[in-house]
JSON list of C-alpha atoms in Angstrom, two decimals:
[
{"chain": "A", "resi": 27, "resn": "MET", "atom": "CA", "xyz": [36.91, 32.06, -11.88]},
{"chain": "A", "resi": 28, "resn": "VAL", "atom": "CA", "xyz": [37.64, 28.72, -10.19]},
{"chain": "A", "resi": 29, "resn": "ARG", "atom": "CA", "xyz": [36.89, 30.23, -6.77]},
{"chain": "A", "resi": 30, "resn": "ASP", "atom": "CA", "xyz": [33.50, 31.51, -8.01]},
{"chain": "A", "resi": 31, "resn": "ALA", "atom": "CA", "xyz": [32.67, 28.07, -9.39]},
{"chain": "A", "resi": 32, "resn": "LEU", "atom": "CA", "xyz": [33.61, 26.41, -6.08]},
{"chain": "A", "resi": 33, "resn": "ASP", "atom": "CA", "xyz": [31.47, 28.91, -4.16]},
{"chain": "A", "resi": 34, "resn": "LYS", "atom": "CA", "xyz": [28.49, 28.14, -6.41]},
{"chain": "A", "resi": 35, "resn": "VAL", "atom": "CA", "xyz": [29.01, 24.37, -5.97]},
{"chain": "A", "resi": 36, "resn": "LYS", "atom": "CA", "xyz": [29.12, 24.86, -2.18]},
{"chain": "A", "resi": 37, "resn": "LEU", "atom": "CA", "xyz": [25.91, 26.93, -2.30]},
{"chain": "A", "resi": 38, "resn": "ILE", "atom": "CA", "xyz": [24.15, 24.26, -4.39]},
{"chain": "A", "resi": 39, "resn": "GLN", "atom": "CA", "xyz": [25.29, 21.50, -1.99]},
{"chain": "A", "resi": 40, "resn": "ASP", "atom": "CA", "xyz": [23.97, 23.47, 0.99]},
{"chain": "A", "resi": 41, "resn": "CYS", "atom": "CA", "xyz": [20.61, 23.99, -0.71]},
{"chain": "A", "resi": 42, "resn": "LEU", "atom": "CA", "xyz": [20.36, 20.29, -1.57]},
{"chain": "A", "resi": 43, "resn": "TRP", "atom": "CA", "xyz": [21.20, 19.34, 2.02]},
{"chain": "A", "resi": 44, "resn": "ILE", "atom": "CA", "xyz": [18.44, 21.64, 3.32]},
{"chain": "A", "resi": 45, "resn": "VAL", "atom": "CA", "xyz": [15.87, 20.13, 0.95]},
{"chain": "A", "resi": 46, "resn": "GLN", "atom": "CA", "xyz": [16.91, 16.57, 1.79]},
{"chain": "A", "resi": 47, "resn": "SER", "atom": "CA", "xyz": [16.69, 17.19, 5.53]},
{"chain": "A", "resi": 48, "resn": "ARG", "atom": "CA", "xyz": [13.23, 18.73, 5.12]},
{"chain": "A", "resi": 49, "resn": "HIS", "atom": "CA", "xyz": [11.99, 15.70, 3.14]},
{"chain": "A", "resi": 50, "resn": "ARG", "atom": "CA", "xyz": [13.60, 13.34, 5.66]},
{"chain": "A", "resi": 51, "resn": "SER", "atom": "CA", "xyz": [11.80, 15.08, 8.53]},
{"chain": "A", "resi": 52, "resn": "TYR", "atom": "CA", "xyz": [8.44, 14.74, 6.73]},
{"chain": "A", "resi": 53, "resn": "ALA", "atom": "CA", "xyz": [9.05, 11.04, 6.10]},
{"chain": "A", "resi": 54, "resn": "ASP", "atom": "CA", "xyz": [10.22, 10.45, 9.66]},
{"chain": "A", "resi": 55, "resn": "MET", "atom": "CA", "xyz": [7.02, 11.97, 11.07]},
{"chain": "A", "resi": 56, "resn": "LYS", "atom": "CA", "xyz": [5.00, 9.21, 9.36]},
{"chain": "A", "resi": 57, "resn": "VAL", "atom": "CA", "xyz": [7.22, 6.27, 10.30]},
{"chain": "A", "resi": 58, "resn": "CYS", "atom": "CA", "xyz": [9.00, 7.46, 13.45]},
{"chain": "A", "resi": 59, "resn": "GLY", "atom": "CA", "xyz": [8.06, 5.58, 16.59]},
{"chain": "A", "resi": 60, "resn": "VAL", "atom": "CA", "xyz": [6.34, 2.73, 14.77]},
{"chain": "A", "resi": 61, "resn": "ALA", "atom": "CA", "xyz": [7.51, -0.51, 16.31]},
{"chain": "A", "resi": 62, "resn": "PHE", "atom": "CA", "xyz": [5.86, -3.89, 16.56]},
{"chain": "A", "resi": 63, "resn": "MET", "atom": "CA", "xyz": [6.46, -6.78, 18.94]},
{"chain": "A", "resi": 64, "resn": "ASP", "atom": "CA", "xyz": [7.02, -10.39, 17.90]},
{"chain": "A", "resi": 65, "resn": "GLY", "atom": "CA", "xyz": [3.69, -12.24, 17.75]},
{"chain": "A", "resi": 66, "resn": "GLU", "atom": "CA", "xyz": [1.67, -9.03, 17.33]},
{"chain": "A", "resi": 67, "resn": "LYS", "atom": "CA", "xyz": [-1.11, -8.92, 14.73]},
{"chain": "A", "resi": 68, "resn": "ILE", "atom": "CA", "xyz": [-0.74, -6.31, 11.98]},
{"chain": "A", "resi": 69, "resn": "LEU", "atom": "CA", "xyz": [-2.39, -5.44, 8.66]},
{"chain": "A", "resi": 70, "resn": "LEU", "atom": "CA", "xyz": [-0.46, -5.65, 5.40]},
{"chain": "A", "resi": 71, "resn": "LEU", "atom": "CA", "xyz": [-1.03, -2.95, 2.77]},
{"chain": "A", "resi": 72, "resn": "PHE", "atom": "CA", "xyz": [-2.26, -4.46, -0.50]},
{"chain": "A", "resi": 73, "resn": "LEU", "atom": "CA", "xyz": [-0.92, -2.64, -3.58]},
{"chain": "A", "resi": 74, "resn": "PRO", "atom": "CA", "xyz": [-2.04, -4.29, -6.81]},
{"chain": "A", "resi": 75, "resn": "VAL", "atom": "CA", "xyz": [-0.81, -3.39, -10.27]},
{"chain": "A", "resi": 76, "resn": "LYS", "atom": "CA", "xyz": [-2.16, -0.04, -11.48]},
{"chain": "A", "resi": 77, "resn": "GLY", "atom": "CA", "xyz": [-5.49, -0.46, -13.25]},
{"chain": "A", "resi": 78, "resn": "VAL", "atom": "CA", "xyz": [-6.41, -3.71, -11.47]},
{"chain": "A", "resi": 79, "resn": "MET", "atom": "CA", "xyz": [-9.48, -3.48, -9.28]},
{"chain": "A", "resi": 80, "resn": "ARG", "atom": "CA", "xyz": [-9.02, -4.27, -5.61]},
{"chain": "A", "resi": 81, "resn": "PHE", "atom": "CA", "xyz": [-11.47, -7.06, -4.77]},
{"chain": "A", "resi": 82, "resn": "GLY", "atom": "CA", "xyz": [-14.43, -5.66, -6.67]},
{"chain": "A", "resi": 83, "resn": "LYS", "atom": "CA", "xyz": [-14.18, -2.00, -5.66]},
{"chain": "A", "resi": 84, "resn": "LYS", "atom": "CA", "xyz": [-12.50, 0.72, -7.63]},
{"chain": "A", "resi": 85, "resn": "GLY", "atom": "CA", "xyz": [-10.85, 3.90, -6.40]},
{"chain": "A", "resi": 86, "resn": "LYS", "atom": "CA", "xyz": [-10.70, 5.46, -2.97]},
{"chain": "A", "resi": 87, "resn": "LEU", "atom": "CA", "xyz": [-13.25, 3.18, -1.29]},
{"chain": "A", "resi": 88, "resn": "SER", "atom": "CA", "xyz": [-11.48, -0.06, -2.15]},
{"chain": "A", "resi": 89, "resn": "LEU", "atom": "CA", "xyz": [-10.06, -2.23, 0.59]},
{"chain": "A", "resi": 90, "resn": "ARG", "atom": "CA", "xyz": [-6.38, -1.57, 1.15]},
{"chain": "A", "resi": 91, "resn": "PHE", "atom": "CA", "xyz": [-5.51, -4.15, 3.79]},
{"chain": "A", "resi": 92, "resn": "ILE", "atom": "CA", "xyz": [-5.67, -7.94, 3.85]},
{"chain": "A", "resi": 93, "resn": "VAL", "atom": "CA", "xyz": [-6.55, -9.96, 6.97]},
{"chain": "A", "resi": 94, "resn": "PRO", "atom": "CA", "xyz": [-4.22, -9.56, 9.95]},
{"chain": "A", "resi": 95, "resn": "PHE", "atom": "CA", "xyz": [-0.92, -11.41, 9.90]},
{"chain": "A", "resi": 96, "resn": "GLU", "atom": "CA", "xyz": [1.34, -12.28, 12.79]},
{"chain": "A", "resi": 97, "resn": "ILE", "atom": "CA", "xyz": [4.87, -10.91, 13.06]},
{"chain": "A", "resi": 98, "resn": "LEU", "atom": "CA", "xyz": [7.54, -13.58, 13.36]},
{"chain": "A", "resi": 99, "resn": "LYS", "atom": "CA", "xyz": [10.46, -11.27, 14.12]},
{"chain": "A", "resi": 100, "resn": "GLY", "atom": "CA", "xyz": [12.00, -7.93, 13.30]},
{"chain": "A", "resi": 101, "resn": "VAL", "atom": "CA", "xyz": [14.59, -7.77, 10.52]},
{"chain": "A", "resi": 102, "resn": "GLY", "atom": "CA", "xyz": [16.86, -4.77, 10.82]},
{"chain": "A", "resi": 103, "resn": "GLU", "atom": "CA", "xyz": [15.50, -1.38, 11.90]},
{"chain": "A", "resi": 104, "resn": "GLY", "atom": "CA", "xyz": [12.36, -0.92, 9.82]},
{"chain": "A", "resi": 105, "resn": "ALA", "atom": "CA", "xyz": [11.39, -4.33, 8.47]},
{"chain": "A", "resi": 106, "resn": "TYR", "atom": "CA", "xyz": [9.47, -7.31, 9.84]},
{"chain": "A", "resi": 107, "resn": "ARG", "atom": "CA", "xyz": [9.05, -10.94, 8.77]},
{"chain": "A", "resi": 108, "resn": "LEU", "atom": "CA", "xyz": [5.41, -12.08, 8.68]},
{"chain": "A", "resi": 109, "resn": "THR", "atom": "CA", "xyz": [3.74, -15.47, 8.79]},
{"chain": "A", "resi": 110, "resn": "LEU", "atom": "CA", "xyz": [2.02, -15.84, 5.42]},
{"chain": "A", "resi": 111, "resn": "PRO", "atom": "CA", "xyz": [-0.64, -18.45, 4.66]},
{"chain": "A", "resi": 112, "resn": "PRO", "atom": "CA", "xyz": [0.18, -21.17, 2.09]},
{"chain": "A", "resi": 113, "resn": "MET", "atom": "CA", "xyz": [-2.00, -19.49, -0.54]},
{"chain": "A", "resi": 114, "resn": "ILE", "atom": "CA", "xyz": [0.29, -16.45, -0.77]},
{"chain": "A", "resi": 115, "resn": "ALA", "atom": "CA", "xyz": [3.45, -18.06, 0.57]},
{"chain": "A", "resi": 116, "resn": "GLY", "atom": "CA", "xyz": [5.17, -17.33, -2.75]},
{"chain": "A", "resi": 117, "resn": "LEU", "atom": "CA", "xyz": [5.53, -13.69, -1.72]},
{"chain": "A", "resi": 118, "resn": "TYR", "atom": "CA", "xyz": [8.66, -12.51, 0.04]},
{"chain": "A", "resi": 119, "resn": "SER", "atom": "CA", "xyz": [7.75, -12.48, 3.73]},
{"chain": "A", "resi": 120, "resn": "VAL", "atom": "CA", "xyz": [9.75, -9.39, 4.83]},
{"chain": "A", "resi": 121, "resn": "PHE", "atom": "CA", "xyz": [7.93, -6.05, 4.66]},
{"chain": "A", "resi": 122, "resn": "HIS", "atom": "CA", "xyz": [8.92, -2.47, 5.52]},
{"chain": "A", "resi": 123, "resn": "VAL", "atom": "CA", "xyz": [7.18, -0.58, 8.33]},
{"chain": "A", "resi": 124, "resn": "SER", "atom": "CA", "xyz": [5.50, 1.72, 5.80]},
{"chain": "A", "resi": 125, "resn": "MET", "atom": "CA", "xyz": [3.57, -1.30, 4.42]},
{"chain": "A", "resi": 126, "resn": "LEU", "atom": "CA", "xyz": [2.26, -2.32, 7.86]},
{"chain": "A", "resi": 127, "resn": "LYS", "atom": "CA", "xyz": [-0.50, -0.93, 10.03]},
{"chain": "A", "resi": 128, "resn": "LYS", "atom": "CA", "xyz": [-1.39, -1.72, 13.61]},
{"chain": "A", "resi": 129, "resn": "TYR", "atom": "CA", "xyz": [-4.37, -4.10, 13.80]},
{"chain": "A", "resi": 130, "resn": "HIS", "atom": "CA", "xyz": [-7.43, -2.97, 15.74]},
{"chain": "A", "resi": 131, "resn": "GLU", "atom": "CA", "xyz": [-10.28, -5.45, 16.12]},
{"chain": "A", "resi": 132, "resn": "ASP", "atom": "CA", "xyz": [-12.69, -4.19, 13.44]},
{"chain": "A", "resi": 133, "resn": "LYS", "atom": "CA", "xyz": [-14.12, -6.51, 10.77]},
{"chain": "A", "resi": 134, "resn": "SER", "atom": "CA", "xyz": [-15.38, -3.81, 8.38]},
{"chain": "A", "resi": 135, "resn": "HIS", "atom": "CA", "xyz": [-12.02, -3.03, 6.78]},
{"chain": "A", "resi": 136, "resn": "ILE", "atom": "CA", "xyz": [-10.72, -6.58, 6.38]},
{"chain": "A", "resi": 137, "resn": "LEU", "atom": "CA", "xyz": [-11.19, -8.88, 3.42]},
{"chain": "A", "resi": 138, "resn": "ASP", "atom": "CA", "xyz": [-11.34, -12.60, 4.06]},
{"chain": "A", "resi": 139, "resn": "PHE", "atom": "CA", "xyz": [-8.94, -13.76, 1.35]},
{"chain": "A", "resi": 140, "resn": "SER", "atom": "CA", "xyz": [-9.95, -17.43, 1.74]},
{"chain": "A", "resi": 141, "resn": "THR", "atom": "CA", "xyz": [-13.05, -16.68, -0.40]},
{"chain": "A", "resi": 142, "resn": "VAL", "atom": "CA", "xyz": [-10.97, -15.03, -3.14]},
{"chain": "A", "resi": 143, "resn": "GLN", "atom": "CA", "xyz": [-8.70, -17.19, -5.30]},
{"chain": "A", "resi": 144, "resn": "LEU", "atom": "CA", "xyz": [-5.53, -15.20, -6.08]},
{"chain": "A", "resi": 145, "resn": "ASP", "atom": "CA", "xyz": [-2.90, -16.35, -8.53]},
{"chain": "A", "resi": 146, "resn": "GLU", "atom": "CA", "xyz": [0.83, -15.60, -8.29]},
{"chain": "A", "resi": 147, "resn": "ASN", "atom": "CA", "xyz": [0.32, -12.10, -9.78]},
{"chain": "A", "resi": 148, "resn": "MET", "atom": "CA", "xyz": [-2.27, -11.19, -7.10]},
{"chain": "A", "resi": 149, "resn": "ILE", "atom": "CA", "xyz": [-5.05, -11.17, -9.72]},
{"chain": "A", "resi": 150, "resn": "TYR", "atom": "CA", "xyz": [-8.44, -12.74, -9.15]},
{"chain": "A", "resi": 151, "resn": "GLU", "atom": "CA", "xyz": [-11.55, -13.61, -11.13]},
{"chain": "A", "resi": 152, "resn": "GLU", "atom": "CA", "xyz": [-14.70, -11.69, -10.23]},
{"chain": "A", "resi": 153, "resn": "GLU", "atom": "CA", "xyz": [-18.00, -13.48, -9.70]},
{"chain": "A", "resi": 154, "resn": "SER", "atom": "CA", "xyz": [-21.26, -11.56, -9.72]},
{"chain": "A", "resi": 155, "resn": "VAL", "atom": "CA", "xyz": [-23.71, -12.33, -6.92]},
{"chain": "A", "resi": 156, "resn": "ALA", "atom": "CA", "xyz": [-26.82, -10.42, -8.02]},
{"chain": "A", "resi": 157, "resn": "ILE", "atom": "CA", "xyz": [-27.78, -7.61, -10.39]},
{"chain": "A", "resi": 158, "resn": "VAL", "atom": "CA", "xyz": [-29.15, -4.79, -8.28]},
{"chain": "A", "resi": 159, "resn": "ASP", "atom": "CA", "xyz": [-29.83, -2.09, -10.86]},
{"chain": "A", "resi": 160, "resn": "ARG", "atom": "CA", "xyz": [-29.49, -1.31, -14.56]},
{"chain": "A", "resi": 161, "resn": "GLN", "atom": "CA", "xyz": [-29.12, 2.05, -16.24]},
{"chain": "A", "resi": 162, "resn": "VAL", "atom": "CA", "xyz": [-28.18, 3.48, -19.60]},
{"chain": "A", "resi": 163, "resn": "ARG", "atom": "CA", "xyz": [-26.01, 6.58, -19.70]},
{"chain": "A", "resi": 164, "resn": "LYS", "atom": "CA", "xyz": [-26.44, 8.72, -22.77]},
{"chain": "A", "resi": 165, "resn": "LEU", "atom": "CA", "xyz": [-23.34, 10.32, -24.19]},
{"chain": "A", "resi": 166, "resn": "ARG", "atom": "CA", "xyz": [-23.33, 12.57, -27.23]},
{"chain": "A", "resi": 167, "resn": "SER", "atom": "CA", "xyz": [-23.03, 9.83, -29.82]},
{"chain": "A", "resi": 168, "resn": "LYS", "atom": "CA", "xyz": [-23.69, 6.57, -27.98]},
{"chain": "A", "resi": 169, "resn": "ASP", "atom": "CA", "xyz": [-25.52, 4.89, -25.13]},
{"chain": "A", "resi": 170, "resn": "VAL", "atom": "CA", "xyz": [-23.50, 3.09, -22.43]},
{"chain": "A", "resi": 171, "resn": "PRO", "atom": "CA", "xyz": [-25.38, 0.42, -20.49]},
{"chain": "A", "resi": 172, "resn": "SER", "atom": "CA", "xyz": [-24.21, -0.27, -16.94]},
{"chain": "A", "resi": 173, "resn": "VAL", "atom": "CA", "xyz": [-25.28, -2.88, -14.41]}
]
């Protein structure tokens, strides 16, 4: 009975090892080979608290990266220390490779954070520029105006 239990434990351990190695290989495909040089410009992934809008846009089309930052030096295998501006200097300046993206000179995907005033929780106050359109959506029991 003990031998059967030990055989089952060994079988379970082998199955777990196979699953872990498969997941590790999937994760390594995304991060493997990503290395940055000191002084190189990179983009930092911006992950706000769930439910908070990212700089005025909601959902898939929202901006995910903040202006390019410069790498000071590598810390360990997969982490880098960045130069942060004084406005967000309260953040910890070491980030994992998965949070960084190589910077290519394209202004369409970058937000100039100097125009947005962020507090320590990375929350900002929205200011409307102009009202472009108004509409009223009719639900079963109520009307919902949107601007």
